[in-house]
mmCIF file of C-alpha atoms and ligand atoms in Angstrom:
data_model
loop_
_atom_site.group_PDB
_atom_site.id
_atom_site.type_symbol
_atom_site.label_atom_id
_atom_site.label_comp_id
_atom_site.label_asym_id
_atom_site.label_seq_id
_atom_site.Cartn_x
_atom_site.Cartn_y
_atom_site.Cartn_z
ATOM 1 C CA MET A 1 -8.130 -18.437 -17.695
ATOM 2 C CA LYS A 2 -6.824 -16.328 -20.835
ATOM 3 C CA ILE A 3 -7.152 -12.579 -21.146
ATOM 4 C CA THR A 4 -9.623 -11.578 -23.932
ATOM 5 C CA GLN A 5 -9.297 -8.058 -23.619
ATOM 6 C CA ILE A 6 -8.292 -5.154 -22.178
ATOM 7 C CA GLU A 7 -10.410 -1.779 -21.336
ATOM 8 C CA THR A 8 -9.609 1.054 -19.922
ATOM 9 C CA VAL A 9 -12.633 3.638 -18.491
ATOM 10 C CA HIS A 10 -11.839 7.405 -18.495
ATOM 11 C CA VAL A 11 -15.091 9.426 -16.599
ATOM 12 C CA GLY A 12 -14.643 13.082 -17.099
ATOM 13 C CA GLU A 13 -15.883 14.304 -14.178
ATOM 14 C CA PHE A 14 -13.239 12.369 -12.391
ATOM 15 C CA ALA A 15 -10.482 13.458 -14.967
ATOM 16 C CA ASN A 16 -7.510 12.057 -13.450
ATOM 17 C CA ILE A 17 -8.742 8.787 -12.546
ATOM 18 C CA LEU A 18 -8.067 5.947 -15.360
ATOM 19 C CA PHE A 19 -9.857 2.329 -14.622
ATOM 20 C CA VAL A 20 -8.524 -0.846 -16.313
ATOM 21 C CA ARG A 21 -10.847 -3.709 -16.533
ATOM 22 C CA ILE A 22 -8.847 -6.925 -17.963
ATOM 23 C CA HIS A 23 -11.050 -9.318 -19.514
ATOM 24 C CA THR A 24 -10.631 -13.170 -19.610
ATOM 25 C CA ASP A 25 -12.428 -16.039 -21.275
ATOM 26 C CA THR A 26 -13.983 -17.163 -18.240
ATOM 27 C CA GLY A 27 -16.023 -13.863 -17.567
ATOM 28 C CA LEU A 28 -14.450 -12.963 -14.933
ATOM 29 C CA ILE A 29 -13.236 -8.910 -15.404
ATOM 30 C CA GLY A 30 -10.486 -7.510 -13.109
ATOM 31 C CA LEU A 31 -10.601 -3.626 -12.042
ATOM 32 C CA GLY A 32 -7.671 -2.240 -11.368
ATOM 33 C CA GLU A 33 -7.076 1.975 -11.886
ATOM 34 C CA THR A 34 -4.030 4.792 -11.562
ATOM 35 C CA TYR A 35 -4.534 8.597 -11.282
ATOM 36 C CA TYR A 36 -2.548 11.689 -12.948
ATOM 37 C CA THR A 37 -1.926 11.835 -17.104
ATOM 38 C CA PRO A 38 -4.689 9.189 -17.925
ATOM 39 C CA GLU A 39 -4.531 9.935 -21.572
ATOM 40 C CA ALA A 40 -0.685 9.077 -21.615
ATOM 41 C CA THR A 41 -1.310 5.913 -19.138
ATOM 42 C CA ARG A 42 -4.158 4.760 -21.215
ATOM 43 C CA ALA A 43 -1.967 5.042 -24.276
ATOM 44 C CA PHE A 44 0.735 3.146 -23.066
ATOM 45 C CA ILE A 45 -1.265 0.661 -22.018
ATOM 46 C CA HIS A 46 -3.190 -0.093 -24.981
ATOM 47 C CA GLU A 47 -0.136 0.342 -27.330
ATOM 48 C CA VAL A 48 2.366 -1.686 -25.182
ATOM 49 C CA CYS A 49 0.810 -3.946 -22.343
ATOM 50 C CA ALA A 50 -2.068 -4.899 -24.268
ATOM 51 C CA PRO A 51 -0.586 -6.670 -26.793
ATOM 52 C CA MET A 52 1.913 -8.323 -24.196
ATOM 53 C CA LEU A 53 -0.715 -9.948 -22.347
ATOM 54 C CA ILE A 54 -3.878 -10.683 -24.235
ATOM 55 C CA GLY A 55 -4.131 -14.622 -24.697
ATOM 56 C CA HIS A 56 -1.850 -15.310 -21.592
ATOM 57 C CA ASP A 57 -2.913 -16.824 -18.360
ATOM 58 C CA ALA A 58 -4.362 -13.908 -16.245
ATOM 59 C CA ARG A 59 -3.224 -16.182 -13.646
ATOM 60 C CA ASP A 60 0.294 -15.694 -13.739
ATOM 61 C CA VAL A 61 0.667 -12.109 -12.225
ATOM 62 C CA GLU A 62 3.984 -11.857 -10.806
ATOM 63 C CA ALA A 63 5.568 -13.088 -14.236
ATOM 64 C CA HIS A 64 3.325 -10.338 -16.212
ATOM 65 C CA TRP A 65 4.401 -7.703 -13.952
ATOM 66 C CA ARG A 66 7.970 -8.514 -14.619
ATOM 67 C CA ARG A 67 7.343 -9.107 -18.143
ATOM 68 C CA LEU A 68 6.086 -5.319 -18.263
ATOM 69 C CA TYR A 69 8.810 -3.949 -16.179
ATOM 70 C CA ASP A 70 11.690 -5.623 -18.073
ATOM 71 C CA ALA A 71 10.005 -4.790 -21.660
ATOM 72 C CA THR A 72 9.573 -0.956 -20.506
ATOM 73 C CA HIS A 73 12.764 0.032 -18.456
ATOM 74 C CA VAL A 74 14.187 1.181 -21.498
ATOM 75 C CA TYR A 75 11.863 4.199 -21.292
ATOM 76 C CA GLY A 76 12.766 5.144 -18.010
ATOM 77 C CA ASN A 77 9.348 3.247 -16.568
ATOM 78 C CA ARG A 78 8.987 4.974 -12.951
ATOM 79 C CA GLY A 79 6.785 7.738 -14.856
ATOM 80 C CA ASN A 80 3.485 6.855 -16.882
ATOM 81 C CA GLU A 81 4.642 3.468 -17.715
ATOM 82 C CA MET A 82 4.854 2.381 -14.185
ATOM 83 C CA ARG A 83 0.849 3.750 -13.544
ATOM 84 C CA GLY A 84 -0.052 1.384 -16.175
ATOM 85 C CA ILE A 85 1.226 -1.182 -14.889
ATOM 86 C CA SER A 86 0.408 -0.646 -11.536
ATOM 87 C CA ALA A 87 -3.228 -0.720 -12.755
ATOM 88 C CA ILE A 88 -3.024 -3.646 -14.235
ATOM 89 C CA ASP A 89 -1.213 -5.381 -11.706
ATOM 90 C CA VAL A 90 -4.368 -4.656 -9.191
ATOM 91 C CA ALA A 91 -6.280 -6.063 -12.186
ATOM 92 C CA LEU A 92 -4.838 -9.415 -12.389
ATOM 93 C CA TRP A 93 -4.679 -9.447 -8.624
ATOM 94 C CA ASP A 94 -8.229 -8.778 -8.315
ATOM 95 C CA LEU A 95 -8.833 -11.452 -10.660
ATOM 96 C CA LEU A 96 -6.901 -13.939 -9.037
ATOM 97 C CA GLY A 97 -8.848 -13.260 -6.049
ATOM 98 C CA GLN A 98 -11.958 -13.370 -7.988
ATOM 99 C CA VAL A 99 -10.841 -17.050 -8.936
ATOM 100 C CA ALA A 100 -9.558 -18.335 -6.115
ATOM 101 C CA GLY A 101 -13.181 -17.181 -4.006
ATOM 102 C CA LEU A 102 -10.807 -15.490 -1.493
ATOM 103 C CA PRO A 103 -10.700 -11.343 -0.389
ATOM 104 C CA LEU A 104 -7.089 -9.927 -1.650
ATOM 105 C CA TYR A 105 -5.816 -9.480 2.006
ATOM 106 C CA ARG A 106 -6.751 -13.414 2.111
ATOM 107 C CA LEU A 107 -4.824 -14.060 -1.495
ATOM 108 C CA LEU A 108 -1.986 -12.571 0.069
ATOM 109 C CA GLY A 109 -1.291 -14.548 3.284
ATOM 110 C CA GLY A 110 -4.221 -13.270 5.659
ATOM 111 C CA ALA A 111 -4.846 -10.640 7.998
ATOM 112 C CA ALA A 112 -2.330 -9.259 10.745
ATOM 113 C CA ARG A 113 -4.996 -7.073 12.163
ATOM 114 C CA GLU A 114 -9.270 -6.993 11.891
ATOM 115 C CA ARG A 115 -9.509 -3.365 11.226
ATOM 116 C CA ILE A 116 -6.782 -0.771 10.426
ATOM 117 C CA GLN A 117 -6.996 2.687 11.944
ATOM 118 C CA LEU A 118 -7.652 5.489 9.406
ATOM 119 C CA TYR A 119 -6.083 9.110 9.572
ATOM 120 C CA ASN A 120 -7.863 12.229 8.056
ATOM 121 C CA THR A 121 -6.252 13.717 4.674
ATOM 122 C CA CYS A 122 -7.764 17.097 5.305
ATOM 123 C CA ALA A 123 -9.221 17.743 1.164
ATOM 124 C CA GLY A 124 -12.299 18.680 0.701
ATOM 125 C CA PRO A 125 -14.456 16.993 -2.093
ATOM 126 C CA LEU A 126 -13.086 19.047 -4.940
ATOM 127 C CA TYR A 127 -8.997 18.166 -4.399
ATOM 128 C CA ALA A 128 -6.738 17.242 -6.539
ATOM 129 C CA ARG A 129 -9.149 17.318 -9.205
ATOM 130 C CA GLY A 130 -7.073 19.683 -11.631
ATOM 131 C CA ILE A 131 -3.339 18.673 -12.800
ATOM 132 C CA PRO A 132 -0.376 19.831 -11.028
ATOM 133 C CA GLY A 133 1.215 22.734 -12.109
ATOM 134 C CA VAL A 134 -1.772 23.607 -14.745
ATOM 135 C CA PRO A 135 -3.966 26.440 -13.455
ATOM 136 C CA ARG A 136 -7.721 25.150 -12.876
ATOM 137 C CA LYS A 137 -10.548 26.057 -15.123
ATOM 138 C CA GLU A 138 -13.526 28.120 -13.780
ATOM 139 C CA GLN A 139 -15.872 24.714 -13.489
ATOM 140 C CA ASP A 140 -13.449 22.682 -11.566
ATOM 141 C CA LEU A 141 -13.628 25.165 -8.721
ATOM 142 C CA ARG A 142 -17.349 24.723 -7.854
ATOM 143 C CA VAL A 143 -17.899 23.830 -4.183
ATOM 144 C CA GLY A 144 -18.727 20.187 -3.736
ATOM 145 C CA ASP A 145 -20.314 18.645 -1.380
ATOM 146 C CA SER A 146 -19.624 21.398 1.410
ATOM 147 C CA ARG A 147 -20.182 19.705 4.443
ATOM 148 C CA TYR A 148 -16.658 18.200 4.004
ATOM 149 C CA GLU A 149 -14.547 20.995 2.812
ATOM 150 C CA ASP A 150 -11.574 20.302 5.399
ATOM 151 C CA LEU A 151 -8.883 21.875 3.889
ATOM 152 C CA GLU A 152 -10.671 25.122 4.019
ATOM 153 C CA ALA A 153 -11.569 23.984 7.662
ATOM 154 C CA PHE A 154 -8.054 23.251 8.668
ATOM 155 C CA THR A 155 -7.013 26.674 7.234
ATOM 156 C CA HIS A 156 -9.320 28.538 8.995
ATOM 157 C CA ARG A 157 -10.815 26.995 12.042
ATOM 158 C CA ALA A 158 -8.625 23.967 12.279
ATOM 159 C CA ASP A 159 -9.640 23.820 16.447
ATOM 160 C CA GLU A 160 -13.075 22.970 15.443
ATOM 161 C CA LEU A 161 -12.100 20.750 12.671
ATOM 162 C CA ALA A 162 -10.054 18.724 15.222
ATOM 163 C CA LYS A 163 -13.381 18.436 17.813
ATOM 164 C CA GLU A 164 -15.497 17.426 14.681
ATOM 165 C CA LEU A 165 -13.092 14.610 13.497
ATOM 166 C CA LEU A 166 -12.249 12.879 17.170
ATOM 167 C CA SER A 167 -16.554 13.147 17.693
ATOM 168 C CA GLU A 168 -16.507 10.879 14.538
ATOM 169 C CA GLY A 169 -13.851 8.468 16.233
ATOM 170 C CA ILE A 170 -10.981 9.817 14.150
ATOM 171 C CA ARG A 171 -7.369 10.327 15.643
ATOM 172 C CA ALA A 172 -5.379 11.626 13.270
ATOM 173 C CA MET A 173 -5.404 14.337 10.584
ATOM 174 C CA LYS A 174 -3.225 15.724 8.080
ATOM 175 C CA ILE A 175 -3.069 18.674 6.782
ATOM 176 C CA TRP A 176 -0.484 21.334 4.800
ATOM 177 C CA PRO A 177 -0.697 24.706 6.196
ATOM 178 C CA PHE A 178 2.697 26.122 4.846
ATOM 179 C CA ASP A 179 2.238 25.274 1.435
ATOM 180 C CA PRO A 180 1.103 28.996 0.953
ATOM 181 C CA TYR A 181 4.096 30.301 1.866
ATOM 182 C CA VAL A 182 6.315 28.706 -0.733
ATOM 183 C CA GLY A 183 5.745 31.746 -2.732
ATOM 184 C CA GLU A 184 8.219 34.244 -3.907
ATOM 185 C CA SER A 185 11.274 31.922 -2.255
ATOM 186 C CA GLN A 186 9.575 29.131 -4.428
ATOM 187 C CA GLY A 187 10.547 27.042 -1.385
ATOM 188 C CA ASN A 188 14.538 28.351 -1.193
ATOM 189 C CA TYR A 189 13.512 30.074 1.831
ATOM 190 C CA ILE A 190 10.767 30.746 4.766
ATOM 191 C CA SER A 191 10.290 33.291 6.798
ATOM 192 C CA TYR A 192 9.916 33.545 10.756
ATOM 193 C CA PRO A 193 6.872 35.398 10.521
ATOM 194 C CA ASP A 194 5.582 33.017 7.928
ATOM 195 C CA ILE A 195 6.504 30.279 10.252
ATOM 196 C CA GLU A 196 3.711 31.599 12.728
ATOM 197 C CA ARG A 197 1.201 31.643 10.623
ATOM 198 C CA GLY A 198 1.995 28.305 8.977
ATOM 199 C CA LEU A 199 2.072 27.105 12.765
ATOM 200 C CA GLU A 200 -1.796 28.870 13.582
ATOM 201 C CA PRO A 201 -3.173 25.809 12.514
ATOM 202 C CA VAL A 202 -1.141 23.396 14.141
ATOM 203 C CA ARG A 203 -1.747 25.643 17.586
ATOM 204 C CA LYS A 204 -4.943 25.586 17.561
ATOM 205 C CA ILE A 205 -5.248 21.524 17.170
ATOM 206 C CA ARG A 206 -3.039 21.208 20.226
ATOM 207 C CA ASP A 207 -5.050 24.109 22.232
ATOM 208 C CA ALA A 208 -8.022 22.423 21.436
ATOM 209 C CA VAL A 209 -7.709 18.886 21.862
ATOM 210 C CA GLY A 210 -4.132 18.631 23.400
ATOM 211 C CA MET A 211 -2.605 15.057 22.206
ATOM 212 C CA ASP A 212 -5.481 13.166 21.392
ATOM 213 C CA MET A 213 -5.181 14.407 18.049
ATOM 214 C CA GLU A 214 -1.999 12.815 15.928
ATOM 215 C CA ILE A 215 -1.046 15.564 13.442
ATOM 216 C CA MET A 216 0.516 14.394 10.238
ATOM 217 C CA MET A 217 2.706 17.706 8.084
ATOM 218 C CA GLU A 218 2.704 17.309 4.422
ATOM 219 C CA GLY A 219 4.831 19.481 2.276
ATOM 220 C CA HIS A 220 4.078 18.498 -0.953
ATOM 221 C CA GLY A 221 8.283 18.361 -1.936
ATOM 222 C CA TYR A 222 8.184 21.953 -2.266
ATOM 223 C CA TRP A 223 11.006 22.913 0.469
ATOM 224 C CA LYS A 224 14.856 22.724 0.098
ATOM 225 C CA VAL A 225 16.426 21.425 2.855
ATOM 226 C CA PRO A 226 17.697 24.827 4.484
ATOM 227 C CA ALA A 227 13.806 25.730 4.650
ATOM 228 C CA ALA A 228 12.574 22.350 5.947
ATOM 229 C CA ILE A 229 14.902 22.152 8.566
ATOM 230 C CA ARG A 230 13.499 25.461 9.510
ATOM 231 C CA ILE A 231 9.873 24.153 9.657
ATOM 232 C CA ALA A 232 10.823 21.240 11.231
ATOM 233 C CA GLU A 233 12.451 22.943 13.986
ATOM 234 C CA ALA A 234 9.120 25.329 14.612
ATOM 235 C CA LEU A 235 7.010 22.108 14.585
ATOM 236 C CA GLU A 236 8.918 20.002 17.152
ATOM 237 C CA PRO A 237 7.280 21.390 20.155
ATOM 238 C CA TYR A 238 3.979 20.053 18.716
ATOM 239 C CA LYS A 239 5.031 16.794 17.913
ATOM 240 C CA PRO A 240 3.232 15.784 15.115
ATOM 241 C CA MET A 241 3.396 12.215 14.020
ATOM 242 C CA TRP A 242 5.511 12.579 10.922
ATOM 243 C CA LEU A 243 7.089 15.384 8.132
ATOM 244 C CA GLU A 244 5.676 13.789 4.719
ATOM 245 C CA ASP A 245 7.966 14.870 1.275
ATOM 246 C CA PHE A 246 8.786 18.290 2.913
ATOM 247 C CA ILE A 247 11.714 17.940 0.444
ATOM 248 C CA LYS A 248 11.202 15.850 -2.437
ATOM 249 C CA PRO A 249 12.305 12.262 -2.289
ATOM 250 C CA ASP A 250 14.613 12.624 -5.656
ATOM 251 C CA ASN A 251 17.528 12.762 -3.188
ATOM 252 C CA PRO A 252 17.089 10.502 -0.738
ATOM 253 C CA HIS A 253 20.509 11.559 1.108
ATOM 254 C CA ALA A 254 19.268 15.223 1.138
ATOM 255 C CA LEU A 255 15.984 13.992 2.409
ATOM 256 C CA ALA A 256 18.768 11.988 5.033
ATOM 257 C CA GLU A 257 20.291 15.420 6.291
ATOM 258 C CA LEU A 258 16.619 16.701 7.235
ATOM 259 C CA ARG A 259 16.131 13.160 9.373
ATOM 260 C CA ASN A 260 19.113 13.925 11.252
ATOM 261 C CA ALA A 261 18.293 17.763 11.603
ATOM 262 C CA THR A 262 14.943 17.100 13.396
ATOM 263 C CA SER A 263 13.434 14.678 15.895
ATOM 264 C CA ILE A 264 9.934 14.571 13.970
ATOM 265 C CA PRO A 265 9.693 11.063 12.083
ATOM 266 C CA ILE A 266 10.308 11.322 8.350
ATOM 267 C CA CYS A 267 7.462 9.825 6.451
ATOM 268 C CA GLY A 268 8.382 9.401 2.550
ATOM 269 C CA SER A 269 7.536 8.971 -0.108
ATOM 270 C CA GLU A 270 4.345 8.225 -2.504
ATOM 271 C CA LEU A 271 6.557 9.873 -5.177
ATOM 272 C CA ALA A 272 9.225 6.832 -4.998
ATOM 273 C CA LEU A 273 7.924 4.244 -7.388
ATOM 274 C CA THR A 274 9.098 0.831 -7.421
ATOM 275 C CA ARG A 275 11.165 -0.876 -4.935
ATOM 276 C CA TYR A 276 14.565 0.389 -6.854
ATOM 277 C CA HIS A 277 13.948 3.749 -5.133
ATOM 278 C CA ALA A 278 12.281 2.483 -2.149
ATOM 279 C CA ARG A 279 15.468 0.872 -1.495
ATOM 280 C CA GLU A 280 17.065 4.179 -1.993
ATOM 281 C CA LEU A 281 15.212 6.067 0.490
ATOM 282 C CA LEU A 282 16.463 2.588 3.040
ATOM 283 C CA GLU A 283 19.770 2.823 2.010
ATOM 284 C CA ALA A 284 20.106 6.284 2.904
ATOM 285 C CA ASN A 285 18.579 6.219 6.344
ATOM 286 C CA ALA A 286 16.411 8.825 4.909
ATOM 287 C CA VAL A 287 12.593 8.052 5.996
ATOM 288 C CA ASP A 288 11.208 7.012 9.282
ATOM 289 C CA ILE A 289 8.062 5.578 7.809
ATOM 290 C CA LEU A 290 8.113 4.214 4.456
ATOM 291 C CA MET A 291 4.934 5.094 2.305
ATOM 292 C CA THR A 292 4.225 3.935 -1.141
ATOM 293 C CA ASP A 293 1.055 4.188 -3.345
ATOM 294 C CA VAL A 294 -0.186 0.999 -4.596
ATOM 295 C CA THR A 295 -1.847 2.098 -8.003
ATOM 296 C CA TRP A 296 1.554 4.299 -8.653
ATOM 297 C CA THR A 297 4.428 1.992 -7.681
ATOM 298 C CA GLY A 298 3.886 -0.972 -9.366
ATOM 299 C CA GLY A 299 0.616 -2.395 -8.144
ATOM 300 C CA ILE A 300 -0.127 -4.771 -5.120
ATOM 301 C CA GLY A 301 2.469 -7.088 -5.765
ATOM 302 C CA GLU A 302 5.623 -4.562 -5.810
ATOM 303 C CA SER A 303 3.765 -2.498 -3.017
ATOM 304 C CA LYS A 304 4.145 -5.777 -0.779
ATOM 305 C CA ARG A 305 7.421 -6.185 -1.419
ATOM 306 C CA ILE A 306 8.077 -2.581 -0.443
ATOM 307 C CA ALA A 307 6.323 -2.867 2.871
ATOM 308 C CA ALA A 308 8.575 -6.030 3.498
ATOM 309 C CA MET A 309 11.562 -4.133 2.687
ATOM 310 C CA ALA A 310 10.183 -1.482 5.260
ATOM 311 C CA GLU A 311 9.703 -4.381 7.914
ATOM 312 C CA THR A 312 13.277 -5.860 7.105
ATOM 313 C CA ALA A 313 14.740 -2.392 8.387
ATOM 314 C CA ASN A 314 12.471 -2.353 11.147
ATOM 315 C CA LEU A 315 10.246 0.601 9.872
ATOM 316 C CA PRO A 316 6.368 0.867 9.917
ATOM 317 C CA PHE A 317 4.804 1.414 6.027
ATOM 318 C CA VAL A 318 1.748 3.090 5.465
ATOM 319 C CA ALA A 319 -0.231 3.163 1.912
ATOM 320 C CA HIS A 320 -1.193 6.508 0.227
ATOM 321 C CA ASP A 321 -4.336 7.209 -1.108
ATOM 322 C CA CYS A 322 -6.084 10.819 -2.071
ATOM 323 C CA THR A 323 -6.777 9.860 -5.405
ATOM 324 C CA GLY A 324 -9.350 7.595 -6.632
ATOM 325 C CA PRO A 325 -11.516 4.614 -5.310
ATOM 326 C CA VAL A 326 -9.812 1.521 -6.374
ATOM 327 C CA THR A 327 -6.702 2.753 -4.434
ATOM 328 C CA PHE A 328 -8.395 3.225 -1.039
ATOM 329 C CA ILE A 329 -9.681 -0.435 -1.004
ATOM 330 C CA ALA A 330 -6.156 -2.018 -2.552
ATOM 331 C CA SER A 331 -4.215 0.111 -0.033
ATOM 332 C CA ILE A 332 -7.179 -1.294 2.945
ATOM 333 C CA HIS A 333 -6.427 -4.872 1.957
ATOM 334 C CA LEU A 334 -2.808 -4.422 2.330
ATOM 335 C CA SER A 335 -3.060 -2.626 5.237
ATOM 336 C CA ILE A 336 -4.754 -5.421 7.117
ATOM 337 C CA HIS A 337 -2.119 -7.763 5.721
ATOM 338 C CA CYS A 338 1.144 -6.239 6.239
ATOM 339 C CA PRO A 339 2.155 -6.801 9.546
ATOM 340 C CA ASN A 340 4.217 -3.247 9.676
ATOM 341 C CA ALA A 341 1.028 -1.399 8.409
ATOM 342 C CA LEU A 342 0.923 1.596 10.958
ATOM 343 C CA ILE A 343 -2.129 3.537 9.754
ATOM 344 C CA GLN A 344 -4.303 4.164 6.603
ATOM 345 C CA GLU A 345 -4.770 7.586 5.006
ATOM 346 C CA SER A 346 -8.140 8.040 3.488
ATOM 347 C CA VAL A 347 -10.407 11.282 3.047
ATOM 348 C CA ARG A 348 -13.730 11.630 4.257
ATOM 349 C CA ALA A 349 -14.925 14.175 1.377
ATOM 350 C CA TYR A 350 -14.030 11.252 -0.860
ATOM 351 C CA TYR A 351 -15.132 7.686 0.562
ATOM 352 C CA ARG A 352 -18.422 9.731 1.751
ATOM 353 C CA GLY A 353 -18.749 11.279 -1.572
ATOM 354 C CA PHE A 354 -17.531 10.152 -5.039
ATOM 355 C CA TYR A 355 -15.964 7.227 -4.270
ATOM 356 C CA GLY A 356 -19.537 5.462 -4.155
ATOM 357 C CA ASP A 357 -20.495 7.327 -7.650
ATOM 358 C CA LEU A 358 -17.928 5.251 -8.906
ATOM 359 C CA VAL A 359 -18.052 1.935 -7.497
ATOM 360 C CA THR A 360 -20.613 -0.816 -5.932
ATOM 361 C CA ASP A 361 -18.883 -1.575 -2.743
ATOM 362 C CA LEU A 362 -17.209 0.437 -0.140
ATOM 363 C CA PRO A 363 -15.278 -1.193 2.721
ATOM 364 C CA ARG A 364 -16.939 -0.616 6.061
ATOM 365 C CA ILE A 365 -15.867 2.049 7.994
ATOM 366 C CA GLU A 366 -16.511 3.224 11.584
ATOM 367 C CA ASP A 367 -14.887 5.432 14.676
ATOM 368 C CA GLY A 368 -11.778 5.661 12.939
ATOM 369 C CA TYR A 369 -10.847 2.366 11.473
ATOM 370 C CA ALA A 370 -11.734 0.347 7.901
ATOM 371 C CA TRP A 371 -12.362 -3.616 7.755
ATOM 372 C CA ALA A 372 -11.631 -4.773 4.074
ATOM 373 C CA PRO A 373 -13.989 -5.993 1.850
ATOM 374 C CA GLU A 374 -14.887 -9.247 2.114
ATOM 375 C CA GLY A 375 -16.062 -10.088 -1.367
ATOM 376 C CA THR A 376 -13.533 -12.104 -3.633
ATOM 377 C CA GLY A 377 -10.750 -9.852 -4.852
ATOM 378 C CA ILE A 378 -10.512 -6.250 -4.449
ATOM 379 C CA GLY A 379 -14.457 -6.692 -3.907
ATOM 380 C CA THR A 380 -15.540 -4.113 -5.550
ATOM 381 C CA ARG A 381 -16.656 -3.590 -9.454
ATOM 382 C CA LEU A 382 -17.325 -0.142 -11.567
ATOM 383 C CA ARG A 383 -21.090 0.937 -11.089
ATOM 384 C CA GLU A 384 -23.023 0.092 -14.521
ATOM 385 C CA GLU A 385 -24.202 3.683 -14.568
ATOM 386 C CA LEU A 386 -20.623 4.550 -15.459
ATOM 387 C CA PHE A 387 -20.713 2.979 -19.395
ATOM 388 C CA SER A 388 -23.546 5.018 -20.206
ATOM 389 C CA ARG A 389 -22.412 8.519 -18.857
ATOM 390 C CA SER A 390 -21.961 11.136 -21.723
ATOM 391 C CA ASP A 391 -18.753 11.998 -20.280
ATOM 392 C CA THR A 392 -17.521 8.182 -20.353
ATOM 393 C CA THR A 393 -14.532 7.296 -22.758
ATOM 394 C CA LEU A 394 -13.946 3.492 -23.418
ATOM 395 C CA ARG A 395 -11.136 1.979 -24.879
ATOM 396 C CA GLU A 396 -10.833 -1.509 -26.204
ATOM 397 C CA SER A 397 -8.011 -3.858 -26.837
ATOM 398 C CA THR A 398 -8.841 -7.290 -28.276
HETATM 399 MG MG1 MG B 1 1.804 13.022 0.212
#
């Protein structure tokens, strides 16, 4: 089963997503994906990865990961390089599943559960279309499907949103109400009045639905330790399920300081790439819940290893997705498989919206749970229409 071509697919409307398709001499095609800086990642895939893979047996998935990792570690490969390697790894596992005739979760060793609980990350349909740090263009701010403007909803009417989610069977929601107060202090400080304003959506949720809703608090890495501790103290009476990335995971010992200062579990981090960074978090006792992103951290095999490292520390594992459909589906396979998977991130505005415009099959989702697709590999393909769109860019290496 020789690799004959590496193809990248970029659809302009979904500017941050890069798909990778690996073609083989059997006619089977594996599908992978990654997110952020797609041009740079595409260049890396065609310049470095394609020549290392073409002509090789697609089934030697783990050997390819190691060859790509070893060849690129000299670049300091936790950025674009690891995104590219992740996309390729997902595509290779997809191929392996197809040739074995098994869905990915079976290939990984089978199911630890029939279904995985979802939490709703309260983003709107167009959230994360822009590039972090770069002001958005006018056309990127247009309103998408207004039924699921969950960011606007948690900001202004978190009580109604919590009730609506519960009515759909969704019993956990992630919000980031302190982000607007990073402002002038650049995360070095937060005033008590701003803390009160940030708490408002949390209070509304508890007043409306009591403890029936789990609340995950996202910090996007904006805060320094003293401000993060002040926020954590204020949140304690509301018993959030976790605090995520209130400080960056770049210094695990600083994160451990926050963990020691609060009873709220610390979750981190989708920004910690590869098992080597995950190890730093675990060795510093910095997290209660270990999170990773399948298409950033190195792919399927690397995520399984990271989950096993969390299991070794008697900690639960969670997989991130607020990005693209392949990431979401691959994460669900992992969450079905990994015995210590806790809950799976999801964005209802995405899986009921544009994910279906990009891929042929999505997981069954009901009552706040997801089931893994039963098709072979990851169980989905890119929709044919994408290849004739005027904003689609294809690049092929043979
Ligand atoms: Mg996050």
